CSV table of C-alpha atoms and ligand atoms in Angstrom, one decimal:
chain,number,residue,atom,x,y,z
V,165,MET,CA,-46.8,180.0,131.1
V,166,THR,CA,-49.5,181.3,133.1
V,167,LEU,CA,-53.2,179.9,132.5
V,168,ASN,CA,-54.6,183.0,132.0
V,169,ASP,CA,-52.0,183.3,129.1
V,170,ILE,CA,-53.5,179.7,127.9
V,171,THR,CA,-57.0,180.8,128.2
V,172,SER,CA,-55.9,184.2,126.1
V,173,ASN,CA,-54.9,182.1,123.6
V,174,LEU,CA,-57.3,180.0,123.3
V,175,GLY,CA,-59.9,182.2,121.8
V,176,SER,CA,-63.8,181.9,122.7
V,177,PHE,CA,-66.6,179.7,121.3
V,178,GLU,CA,-68.1,181.1,118.5
V,179,LEU,CA,-71.6,180.0,117.4
V,180,ILE,CA,-73.0,179.2,113.7
V,181,ASP,CA,-74.8,181.7,112.5
V,182,GLN,CA,-78.0,180.4,111.9
V,183,ALA,CA,-79.6,183.7,109.4
V,184,THR,CA,-76.7,182.8,106.7
V,185,SER,CA,-76.3,178.9,106.7
V,186,LYS,CA,-77.7,176.0,104.1
V,187,ASP,CA,-80.5,175.4,106.0
V,188,ALA,CA,-82.0,178.4,106.6
V,189,GLU,CA,-81.8,179.2,103.1
V,190,ALA,CA,-84.1,176.0,101.6
V,191,GLY,CA,-86.9,177.2,104.1
V,192,GLY,CA,-89.1,175.5,105.6
V,193,SER,CA,-88.7,172.2,103.4
V,194,ALA,CA,-87.2,168.7,104.4
V,195,TYR,CA,-83.9,169.1,104.3
V,196,ASP,CA,-83.9,171.8,107.1
V,197,TRP,CA,-86.1,170.0,109.7
V,198,GLN,CA,-85.8,168.9,112.8
V,199,PRO,CA,-88.0,166.4,114.6
V,200,THR,CA,-88.9,168.2,118.6
V,201,HIS,CA,-86.5,167.0,121.2
V,202,TRP,CA,-87.8,170.5,123.1
V,203,LEU,CA,-91.6,171.1,125.3
V,204,LYS,CA,-91.8,173.5,128.0
V,205,PHE,CA,-94.7,173.1,130.7
V,206,PRO,CA,-97.3,174.1,130.6
V,207,VAL,CA,-97.7,172.1,127.0
V,208,PRO,CA,-100.5,173.4,124.5
V,209,GLU,CA,-103.4,172.3,124.5
V,210,SER,CA,-103.7,170.7,120.5
V,211,TYR,CA,-100.2,169.2,120.6
V,212,ASP,CA,-100.6,165.8,119.0
V,213,LEU,CA,-100.1,163.2,121.5
V,214,SER,CA,-100.5,160.6,118.9
V,215,SER,CA,-98.3,161.1,115.6
V,216,PRO,CA,-94.8,159.7,116.1
V,217,PRO,CA,-92.7,162.5,115.9
V,218,TRP,CA,-90.3,161.3,113.7
V,219,ILE,CA,-92.3,161.3,110.7
V,220,ARG,CA,-90.7,163.8,108.3
V,221,PRO,CA,-92.3,166.4,106.5
V,222,GLU,CA,-92.5,165.1,103.2
V,223,GLN,CA,-89.8,165.3,100.3
V,224,VAL,CA,-88.5,168.6,98.7
V,225,PRO,CA,-90.0,168.6,94.8
V,226,MET,CA,-87.2,167.3,92.4
V,227,SER,CA,-86.1,167.1,89.1
V,228,PHE,CA,-83.8,165.8,87.1
V,229,VAL,CA,-82.9,167.6,84.2
V,230,GLY,CA,-80.8,166.0,81.4
V,231,ILE,CA,-80.5,162.6,82.5
V,232,ASN,CA,-80.2,159.3,81.1
V,233,VAL,CA,-83.1,157.4,82.0
V,234,VAL,CA,-82.2,153.3,82.1
V,235,ASP,CA,-85.3,151.5,80.4
V,236,VAL,CA,-84.4,148.4,82.2
V,237,GLU,CA,-87.5,146.2,80.1
V,238,ASN,CA,-86.8,147.3,77.3
V,239,GLY,CA,-82.7,147.7,77.6
V,240,LYS,CA,-81.6,150.7,76.6
V,241,ILE,CA,-82.1,154.2,77.4
V,242,LEU,CA,-83.4,157.2,76.7
V,243,PRO,CA,-81.2,159.7,76.6
V,244,SER,CA,-81.4,163.7,78.2
V,245,MET,CA,-84.7,163.2,79.7
V,246,THR,CA,-86.5,164.9,82.7
V,247,VAL,CA,-87.5,163.5,85.6
V,248,LYS,CA,-89.9,164.9,87.9
V,249,ILE,CA,-90.4,163.3,91.8
V,250,LYS,CA,-92.8,163.9,94.4
V,251,SER,CA,-94.4,162.6,98.0
V,252,GLY,CA,-92.0,159.8,96.7
V,253,LYS,CA,-93.3,159.0,93.6
V,254,ILE,CA,-92.0,159.7,90.0
V,255,GLN,CA,-94.6,162.1,88.7
V,256,SER,CA,-93.6,162.8,85.2
V,257,ILE,CA,-91.0,162.0,83.0
V,258,SER,CA,-90.0,163.8,80.2
V,259,LYS,CA,-87.7,165.5,76.7
V,260,SER,CA,-85.5,167.8,79.2
V,261,THR,CA,-85.7,171.6,77.7
V,262,VAL,CA,-84.0,174.2,79.5
V,263,GLU,CA,-87.1,175.5,81.0
V,264,HIS,CA,-86.7,172.9,83.2
V,265,MET,CA,-83.6,174.2,85.1
V,266,GLN,CA,-86.0,177.1,86.0
V,267,GLU,CA,-89.0,175.4,87.3
V,268,LYS,CA,-90.4,177.4,90.4
V,269,ASP,CA,-91.6,174.7,93.7
V,270,TRP,CA,-89.2,172.6,91.8
V,271,GLN,CA,-85.8,171.8,92.9
V,272,SER,CA,-83.8,171.4,89.5
V,273,VAL,CA,-80.7,169.3,89.7
V,274,ARG,CA,-78.5,169.5,86.7
V,275,CYS,CA,-78.2,165.7,85.3
V,276,GLN,CA,-76.0,165.5,82.1
V,277,GLY,CA,-73.8,162.7,81.4
V,278,LEU,CA,-75.5,161.0,84.8
V,279,TYR,CA,-77.9,157.7,84.2
V,280,LEU,CA,-81.8,157.2,86.6
V,281,SER,CA,-81.4,153.1,87.2
V,282,PRO,CA,-84.2,152.1,89.4
V,283,GLY,CA,-83.2,151.1,93.0
V,284,LEU,CA,-82.2,147.7,93.6
V,285,ILE,CA,-84.5,144.4,94.5
V,286,ASP,CA,-82.4,141.8,96.9
V,287,VAL,CA,-85.4,139.4,97.1
V,288,HIS,CA,-83.5,136.5,99.9
V,289,THR,CA,-82.1,139.0,102.6
V,290,HIS,CA,-82.0,137.7,106.2
V,291,PHE,CA,-81.1,141.3,108.2
V,292,THR,CA,-81.0,140.6,111.6
V,293,ALA,CA,-78.6,137.5,111.5
V,294,SER,CA,-76.6,140.4,112.4
V,295,PRO,CA,-72.6,140.5,111.9
V,296,GLY,CA,-70.1,140.7,114.5
V,297,GLN,CA,-70.4,137.5,116.6
V,298,PRO,CA,-67.4,135.6,116.9
V,299,ASN,CA,-66.2,133.5,114.6
V,300,GLY,CA,-68.9,135.0,112.3
V,301,GLN,CA,-70.8,132.4,114.0
V,302,LEU,CA,-74.3,133.0,114.0
V,303,VAL,CA,-75.3,133.1,117.8
V,304,PRO,CA,-79.0,133.5,119.6
V,305,ALA,CA,-79.2,136.8,120.8
V,306,SER,CA,-82.5,138.8,122.5
V,307,GLU,CA,-84.8,140.7,120.4
V,308,THR,CA,-83.6,144.0,121.5
V,309,GLN,CA,-80.5,143.1,120.6
V,310,THR,CA,-81.2,141.8,117.2
V,311,ALA,CA,-83.5,144.6,116.7
V,312,LEU,CA,-80.7,147.7,117.2
V,313,ALA,CA,-77.6,145.7,115.0
V,314,ALA,CA,-80.2,145.5,112.1
V,315,THR,CA,-80.8,149.2,111.9
V,316,HIS,CA,-77.0,149.2,111.2
V,317,VAL,CA,-77.5,146.4,108.8
V,318,LEU,CA,-80.7,148.3,106.9
V,319,LYS,CA,-78.8,151.4,106.8
V,320,GLY,CA,-75.5,149.9,104.9
V,321,MET,CA,-78.2,147.7,102.4
V,322,LEU,CA,-79.5,151.1,101.4
V,323,TRP,CA,-76.2,152.2,101.5
V,324,ARG,CA,-74.9,150.1,98.9
V,325,GLY,CA,-78.5,151.3,96.5
V,326,PHE,CA,-81.0,148.0,97.4
V,327,THR,CA,-83.8,151.1,97.5
V,328,THR,CA,-86.5,147.2,98.4
V,329,VAL,CA,-85.5,144.3,100.1
V,330,ARG,CA,-87.4,140.8,101.3
V,331,ASP,CA,-86.6,139.3,104.1
V,332,VAL,CA,-86.6,135.5,104.2
V,333,GLY,CA,-86.4,134.7,107.7
V,334,GLY,CA,-86.5,136.7,110.5
V,335,ALA,CA,-87.8,140.0,110.3
V,336,ASN,CA,-90.8,141.2,110.9
V,337,ARG,CA,-93.6,144.4,110.1
V,338,HIS,CA,-92.0,146.0,112.7
V,339,TYR,CA,-88.7,146.3,110.6
V,340,LYS,CA,-90.9,147.5,107.8
V,341,ASN,CA,-92.8,149.8,109.9
V,342,ALA,CA,-89.0,151.2,111.1
V,343,THR,CA,-88.1,151.8,108.1
V,344,GLU,CA,-91.5,153.0,105.9
V,345,GLN,CA,-91.7,156.2,108.9
V,346,TRP,CA,-87.8,156.8,107.9
V,347,LEU,CA,-87.7,155.8,111.9
V,348,ILE,CA,-84.7,154.3,110.9
V,349,PRO,CA,-83.2,154.9,107.3
V,350,GLY,CA,-83.0,151.1,105.2
V,351,PRO,CA,-85.5,150.2,102.4
V,352,ARG,CA,-88.2,149.3,102.0
V,353,ILE,CA,-88.9,145.8,103.9
V,354,PHE,CA,-91.5,143.0,102.5
V,355,GLN,CA,-91.2,140.1,105.5
V,356,GLY,CA,-92.6,136.4,106.7
V,357,GLY,CA,-91.4,136.6,109.6
V,358,PRO,CA,-90.3,133.0,110.7
V,359,VAL,CA,-89.4,130.2,107.9
V,360,MET,CA,-91.6,127.6,108.0
V,361,SER,CA,-90.1,124.3,108.5
V,362,GLN,CA,-91.2,120.2,109.4
V,363,THR,CA,-89.5,118.2,112.3
V,364,GLY,CA,-86.3,117.6,111.2
V,365,GLY,CA,-86.3,119.9,108.4
V,366,HIS,CA,-84.1,122.5,107.3
V,367,GLY,CA,-85.3,125.4,109.9
V,368,ASP,CA,-85.4,122.8,112.6
V,369,ASP,CA,-82.8,123.4,115.5
V,370,GLY,CA,-84.4,122.2,118.0
V,371,ALA,CA,-83.1,118.3,117.9
V,372,ASP,CA,-79.8,118.4,117.9
V,373,SER,CA,-77.9,120.7,120.5
V,374,ASP,CA,-74.6,120.8,118.4
V,375,LYS,CA,-75.9,121.6,115.6
V,376,PRO,CA,-74.0,123.9,113.7
V,377,ILE,CA,-76.0,127.1,111.2
V,378,THR,CA,-77.9,126.2,108.0
V,379,GLY,CA,-75.0,127.4,105.8
V,380,CYS,CA,-78.6,129.1,104.0
V,381,CYS,CA,-81.2,130.8,104.7
V,382,GLY,CA,-79.5,130.9,108.4
V,383,SER,CA,-81.1,130.5,111.4
V,384,THR,CA,-79.2,131.9,114.6
V,385,GLY,CA,-81.5,129.5,117.0
V,386,SER,CA,-83.2,132.4,118.5
V,387,GLY,CA,-86.5,130.5,117.8
V,388,ARG,CA,-87.3,133.3,116.3
V,389,ASP,CA,-86.4,132.3,112.5
V,390,SER,CA,-88.4,129.3,112.1
V,391,VAL,CA,-91.1,127.7,113.5
V,392,VAL,CA,-91.0,124.0,113.0
V,393,VAL,CA,-94.8,122.3,112.1
V,394,ASP,CA,-95.7,119.3,111.8
V,395,GLY,CA,-99.1,117.6,109.9
V,396,VAL,CA,-102.1,120.0,108.2
V,397,GLU,CA,-103.6,120.9,111.1
V,398,GLU,CA,-100.8,122.5,112.5
V,399,CYS,CA,-99.5,124.2,108.8
V,400,THR,CA,-103.1,125.9,108.6
V,401,ARG,CA,-103.0,127.3,112.1
V,402,ALA,CA,-99.1,128.4,111.9
V,403,ALA,CA,-99.2,129.7,108.5
V,404,ARG,CA,-102.8,131.9,110.3
V,405,LYS,CA,-101.2,133.0,112.7
V,406,MET,CA,-97.6,134.1,110.7
V,407,MET,CA,-100.6,135.4,108.5
V,408,ARG,CA,-102.1,137.5,111.5
V,409,ALA,CA,-98.8,138.9,112.4
V,410,GLY,CA,-98.3,140.8,109.0
V,411,ALA,CA,-96.4,138.2,107.0
V,412,ASP,CA,-96.5,140.0,103.1
V,413,HIS,CA,-95.6,136.0,102.2
V,414,ILE,CA,-94.3,133.1,104.0
V,415,LYS,CA,-91.0,131.2,103.7
V,416,ILE,CA,-90.8,126.7,103.9
V,417,CYS,CA,-88.4,124.6,103.9
V,418,SER,CA,-88.8,122.3,101.2
V,419,SER,CA,-85.6,120.3,101.2
V,420,GLY,CA,-82.1,120.0,102.9
V,421,GLY,CA,-79.6,122.6,103.5
V,422,VAL,CA,-75.5,122.2,102.8
V,423,ALA,CA,-74.2,122.6,105.9
V,424,SER,CA,-76.4,120.3,108.2
V,425,PRO,CA,-75.4,116.8,108.6
V,426,THR,CA,-78.9,115.6,109.4
V,427,ASP,CA,-80.6,117.2,107.1
V,428,LYS,CA,-79.9,116.0,104.0
V,429,LEU,CA,-79.6,118.4,100.8
V,430,ASP,CA,-81.7,115.6,99.1
V,431,SER,CA,-84.2,115.2,102.0
V,432,GLU,CA,-88.0,116.1,100.6
V,433,GLN,CA,-89.7,118.0,103.7
V,434,PHE,CA,-92.9,118.5,104.2
V,435,THR,CA,-95.1,116.8,102.0
V,436,VAL,CA,-97.8,118.1,99.3
V,437,ALA,CA,-100.6,118.0,101.7
V,438,GLU,CA,-98.6,120.2,104.5
V,439,ILE,CA,-97.4,122.5,101.3
V,440,LYS,CA,-100.8,123.4,99.8
V,441,ALA,CA,-102.5,123.7,103.6
V,442,ILE,CA,-100.0,126.7,103.9
V,443,CYS,CA,-100.1,128.0,99.8
V,444,ASP,CA,-104.3,127.9,100.8
V,445,VAL,CA,-104.2,130.3,103.9
V,446,VAL,CA,-101.6,132.3,102.2
V,447,ARG,CA,-103.9,132.7,99.1
V,448,MET,CA,-106.7,132.9,100.9
V,449,MET,CA,-105.5,135.7,103.4
V,450,LYS,CA,-104.6,137.5,100.7
V,451,GLY,CA,-100.6,137.6,101.1
V,452,THR,CA,-98.6,137.8,97.7
V,453,LEU,CA,-96.8,133.4,97.8
V,454,VAL,CA,-95.2,131.2,99.4
V,455,THR,CA,-91.5,130.4,98.8
V,456,ALA,CA,-89.7,127.3,98.9
V,457,HIS,CA,-86.2,126.9,100.6
V,458,CYS,CA,-84.9,123.7,97.5
V,459,PHE,CA,-82.1,122.5,96.2
V,460,THR,CA,-83.4,120.0,93.9
V,461,SER,CA,-86.2,119.2,91.7
V,462,PRO,CA,-88.3,116.2,93.3
V,463,ALA,CA,-88.9,118.5,96.7
V,464,ALA,CA,-89.5,121.6,94.1
V,465,ARG,CA,-92.1,119.4,92.5
V,466,ASN,CA,-93.9,118.7,95.6
V,467,ALA,CA,-93.7,122.4,96.4
V,468,ILE,CA,-95.0,122.8,92.9
V,469,GLU,CA,-97.8,120.8,93.4
V,470,GLY,CA,-98.4,122.1,96.4
V,471,GLY,CA,-99.0,125.6,95.2
V,472,ILE,CA,-96.1,127.5,95.9
V,473,GLY,CA,-95.2,131.3,94.1
V,474,GLY,CA,-91.1,130.6,93.9
V,475,ILE,CA,-88.8,129.1,94.5
V,476,GLU,CA,-85.3,130.0,96.1
V,477,HIS,CA,-81.5,128.2,95.7
V,478,GLY,CA,-82.7,126.2,93.3
V,479,HIS,CA,-79.7,125.4,92.4
V,480,LEU,CA,-79.7,121.4,91.9
V,481,LEU,CA,-82.9,121.8,89.5
V,482,ASP,CA,-83.1,119.7,86.1
V,483,ASP,CA,-84.6,121.3,82.7
V,484,ASP,CA,-88.0,119.8,83.2
V,485,THR,CA,-88.8,121.5,86.5
V,486,LEU,CA,-87.1,124.9,84.9
V,487,LYS,CA,-89.9,123.9,82.7
V,488,LEU,CA,-92.8,123.8,84.7
V,489,MET,CA,-92.0,126.9,86.3
V,490,ALA,CA,-91.4,129.1,83.4
V,491,LYS,CA,-95.6,127.2,82.3
V,492,LYS,CA,-96.9,127.8,85.7
V,493,GLY,CA,-95.4,131.5,86.7
V,494,VAL,CA,-93.2,130.2,89.5
V,495,HIS,CA,-90.0,132.8,90.2
V,496,LEU,CA,-86.5,131.7,90.6
V,497,THR,CA,-84.5,133.1,93.5
V,498,PRO,CA,-80.9,131.5,93.2
V,499,THR,CA,-77.8,132.6,96.1
V,500,LEU,CA,-74.9,132.8,94.5
V,501,ILE,CA,-72.5,134.7,96.5
V,502,VAL,CA,-72.9,133.3,100.0
V,503,GLN,CA,-72.1,129.7,98.4
V,504,GLU,CA,-68.9,130.9,97.2
V,505,LEU,CA,-68.1,133.0,100.2
V,506,LEU,CA,-69.3,130.1,103.0
V,507,SER,CA,-66.4,127.6,100.4
V,508,LYS,CA,-62.9,130.3,100.9
V,509,PRO,CA,-62.0,131.7,104.1
V,510,PRO,CA,-62.6,133.2,106.2
V,511,TYR,CA,-66.2,132.1,106.5
V,512,GLN,CA,-65.1,128.6,105.5
V,513,ALA,CA,-64.9,128.3,109.2
V,514,MET,CA,-68.5,128.0,109.1
V,515,ILE,CA,-69.5,125.3,108.3
V,516,PRO,CA,-67.9,121.8,108.4
V,517,PRO,CA,-65.7,120.2,106.1
V,518,GLN,CA,-67.9,117.6,105.6
V,519,SER,CA,-70.4,119.5,104.5
V,520,ARG,CA,-68.0,121.3,101.1
V,521,GLU,CA,-68.4,118.5,99.0
V,522,LYS,CA,-72.0,119.4,98.6
V,523,LEU,CA,-71.1,123.5,98.3
V,524,LYS,CA,-68.5,122.0,96.0
V,525,LEU,CA,-72.2,120.6,93.9
V,526,VAL,CA,-74.6,123.5,94.4
V,527,ILE,CA,-71.4,126.2,93.3
V,528,ASP,CA,-71.4,124.5,90.4
V,529,GLY,CA,-74.8,124.0,89.5
V,530,GLY,CA,-76.1,127.7,90.8
V,531,TYR,CA,-74.6,129.2,87.5
V,532,LYS,CA,-75.6,126.2,85.9
V,533,VAL,CA,-79.4,126.8,86.5
V,534,ILE,CA,-79.4,130.3,85.8
V,535,LYS,CA,-78.4,130.3,82.7
V,536,ARG,CA,-80.6,127.4,81.9
V,537,ALA,CA,-83.2,129.1,83.9
V,538,HIS,CA,-82.8,132.3,81.8
V,539,GLU,CA,-83.0,130.5,78.6
V,540,LEU,CA,-86.4,128.4,78.8
V,541,GLY,CA,-87.9,131.4,80.2
V,542,VAL,CA,-88.4,131.7,84.4
V,543,ASN,CA,-88.6,134.5,86.7
V,544,ILE,CA,-85.5,135.1,88.1
V,545,GLY,CA,-85.1,137.4,91.0
V,546,PHE,CA,-81.5,138.9,92.5
V,547,GLY,CA,-81.3,136.8,95.7
V,548,THR,CA,-77.9,136.9,97.8
V,549,ASP,CA,-78.9,135.3,101.4
V,550,CYS,CA,-76.0,136.6,103.2
V,551,PHE,CA,-76.1,136.9,106.5
V,552,GLY,CA,-73.6,138.2,109.4
V,553,SER,CA,-70.7,139.4,108.6
V,554,MET,CA,-71.1,138.7,104.8
V,555,GLN,CA,-73.7,140.9,104.6
V,556,ASN,CA,-71.3,143.8,103.3
V,557,VAL,CA,-70.8,141.7,100.2
V,558,GLN,CA,-74.3,141.6,99.1
V,559,LEU,CA,-73.0,143.2,95.4
V,560,SER,CA,-70.7,141.1,94.8
V,561,GLU,CA,-73.8,138.9,93.1
V,562,PHE,CA,-73.8,141.3,90.1
V,563,ASP,CA,-70.0,140.1,89.4
V,564,LEU,CA,-71.0,136.5,89.6
V,565,ARG,CA,-74.5,136.7,87.9
V,566,LYS,CA,-72.2,138.9,85.0
V,567,ARG,CA,-70.1,135.7,84.9
V,568,VAL,CA,-73.7,133.4,82.6
V,569,LEU,CA,-75.8,136.0,81.5
V,570,SER,CA,-75.2,139.9,79.9
V,571,SER,CA,-75.9,143.4,82.1
V,572,ASP,CA,-79.0,144.0,81.0
V,573,VAL,CA,-80.9,140.6,81.6
V,574,VAL,CA,-79.0,140.6,85.6
V,575,LEU,CA,-80.2,143.9,85.8
V,576,ARG,CA,-83.5,143.1,85.3
V,577,HIS,CA,-83.1,140.0,87.8
V,578,ALA,CA,-82.4,143.3,90.3
V,579,THR,CA,-85.6,145.5,89.5
V,580,VAL,CA,-88.3,143.9,87.3
V,581,ASN,CA,-87.9,140.8,88.3
V,582,GLY,CA,-88.6,141.3,92.3
V,583,ALA,CA,-90.9,143.8,91.6
V,584,LYS,CA,-92.9,140.9,89.7
V,585,ILE,CA,-92.2,138.7,92.8
V,586,LEU,CA,-93.4,141.5,95.4
V,587,GLY,CA,-96.4,142.0,93.8
V,588,MET,CA,-95.4,145.2,92.8
V,589,GLN,CA,-94.9,145.5,89.0
V,590,GLY,CA,-95.0,148.9,87.7
V,591,LYS,CA,-94.7,150.1,91.3
V,592,LEU,CA,-90.9,149.1,92.3
V,593,GLY,CA,-87.8,148.2,90.1
V,594,VAL,CA,-89.2,150.6,86.8
V,595,ILE,CA,-88.8,154.6,86.5
V,596,GLN,CA,-92.7,154.9,85.1
V,597,GLU,CA,-95.4,156.9,86.1
V,598,GLY,CA,-96.9,156.7,89.1
V,599,ALA,CA,-93.8,154.5,90.8
V,600,PHE,CA,-91.6,154.7,93.6
V,601,ALA,CA,-89.0,157.4,93.4
V,602,ASP,CA,-86.7,154.7,94.9
V,603,LEU,CA,-83.7,156.0,92.4
V,604,LEU,CA,-79.7,155.7,91.6
V,605,LEU,CA,-78.0,158.6,90.2
V,606,LEU,CA,-74.8,156.3,88.3
V,607,SER,CA,-71.9,157.9,86.1
V,608,ALA,CA,-72.3,155.2,84.1
V,609,ASN,CA,-74.4,153.0,82.2
V,610,PRO,CA,-75.6,149.8,84.2
V,611,LEU,CA,-77.1,148.1,81.4
V,612,GLU,CA,-73.3,147.4,78.9
V,613,ASP,CA,-72.1,146.3,82.5
V,614,VAL,CA,-74.2,146.2,85.6
V,615,GLY,CA,-70.7,145.7,87.7
V,616,ILE,CA,-70.8,149.8,88.0
V,617,PHE,CA,-71.9,148.4,91.2
V,618,ASN,CA,-70.0,147.0,93.1
V,619,GLU,CA,-68.0,149.7,92.6
V,620,PRO,CA,-70.1,152.0,95.2
V,621,HIS,CA,-67.7,154.5,95.2
V,622,LYS,CA,-66.7,155.0,91.7
V,623,PHE,CA,-69.7,155.0,89.7
V,624,VAL,CA,-72.7,155.5,92.1
V,625,LYS,CA,-73.2,159.5,92.9
V,626,GLY,CA,-76.3,159.2,94.5
V,627,ILE,CA,-79.8,157.7,96.1
V,628,VAL,CA,-83.3,158.3,96.7
V,629,LYS,CA,-85.5,156.3,98.3
V,630,ASP,CA,-89.0,157.7,98.7
V,631,GLY,CA,-88.1,161.0,96.8
V,632,ARG,CA,-85.2,161.2,100.2
V,633,VAL,CA,-81.6,161.8,99.0
V,634,VAL,CA,-79.7,159.0,101.1
V,635,ARG,CA,-76.1,159.5,99.4
V,636,SER,CA,-74.7,162.6,96.6
V,637,GLU,CA,-71.8,163.5,95.9
V,638,ILE,CA,-74.0,166.3,93.1
V,639,ARG,CA,-73.8,169.4,93.8
V,640,ASP,CA,-77.8,170.5,93.3
V,641,LEU,CA,-78.5,167.2,95.3
V,642,ARG,CA,-78.8,167.2,98.7
V,643,VAL,CA,-78.4,164.5,101.4
V,644,GLU,CA,-81.2,164.8,103.6
V,645,VAL,CA,-81.4,161.3,105.8
V,646,PRO,CA,-77.3,160.5,106.2
V,647,LEU,CA,-76.9,157.0,105.9
V,648,VAL,CA,-74.4,157.4,108.9
E,701,ZN,ZN1,-82.5,128.7,101.8
E,702,ZN,ZN1,-81.9,132.3,103.1
């Protein structure tokens, strides 16, 4: 066969017919928006130099018709409702009528049989602790490498249904701005910069070059995940610098951790005076709260006396401390999945053998404390603490919590309770007028089984953040920003 024969059999290339493509049908909406990647000299004088070229046009106003709204606060379903979203917010919620399917200026989505849940909130994440390092270990990486890897992690979180996350060690306001502007697709971010630790505390990587990873609130040793300070003066200055850098909250270490050999689990870290100094700064500079990595009751008591607003982990807290937390409105964010993961291969290799006893203690304690804290009326947030190569297991926290609490309670952890911790009551974690349009469309009722979130291919049919669709299997619901 000659070259001529071959080329004539292959056929010439063909172009997409733009006039009949789906994009053309939508006509000027956010769906067919394309960023400008080309300009010709001379550039028009009116060209806006200061507008970030990745800013997307307004969302397409959407109307979910016939959907069962999950009222997480009251633990019930509002059947067959119409929920309208516009400009990234929920505009109205009403009983569905046939007319809702053909209203001018609204893209109607047939949702009969589906459930509409608020997007999920994980208030204990470390998305700058990147996966894909040798043996899953956390190793220092450049800031650029960390930021680029975080784009993958953040897409994954949104894909799993987490429309909001709080970072408690490592992230900064640039990540928050990037997902807010859709420069990178990802959840809404609340961040507090690095963790504050005393010398020899849980966040101090410097004392021992052989120190293994900390086993929770994972520090990569990059120097960006923690700041080490001692004394009231240093604490005040460091906290002010963090607030100046745009922190939403500040996280401190007030007890030891699981994996670190020199930093004992029951060690009490920071004096009450130091903690109070940090809390004063956050209160006066209008941050949300100070939250403390803390496993034990004596350390939690110090932190509460100093004025903190949240306890992370808290797996060994006693009833008296939990009662005090309920009384003072101090939030609790247990993190069950990270401890379970570290107790089994392949992640078990990440902690030294001598730490396994400590790990068993905090695993058992976690289930007990989450149940008791609920009974005693503590506001409990949904936290995972998944770092490095654990990120993809984030949704399993639902399965672990439902071992001891009912599904409606666990769903509140991951929605309204999280919103309280972030100071975003009525705006996040609920489906009500004026709240952000962060929504999940499900084919089953999560109040009956919260475990459906951990079967995303089976039950999660659509994900919307900020009014923009990022995942959809629903015919009328087009994806605007794909998570690939
Ligand atoms: Zn921690
Ligand atoms: Zn953590």
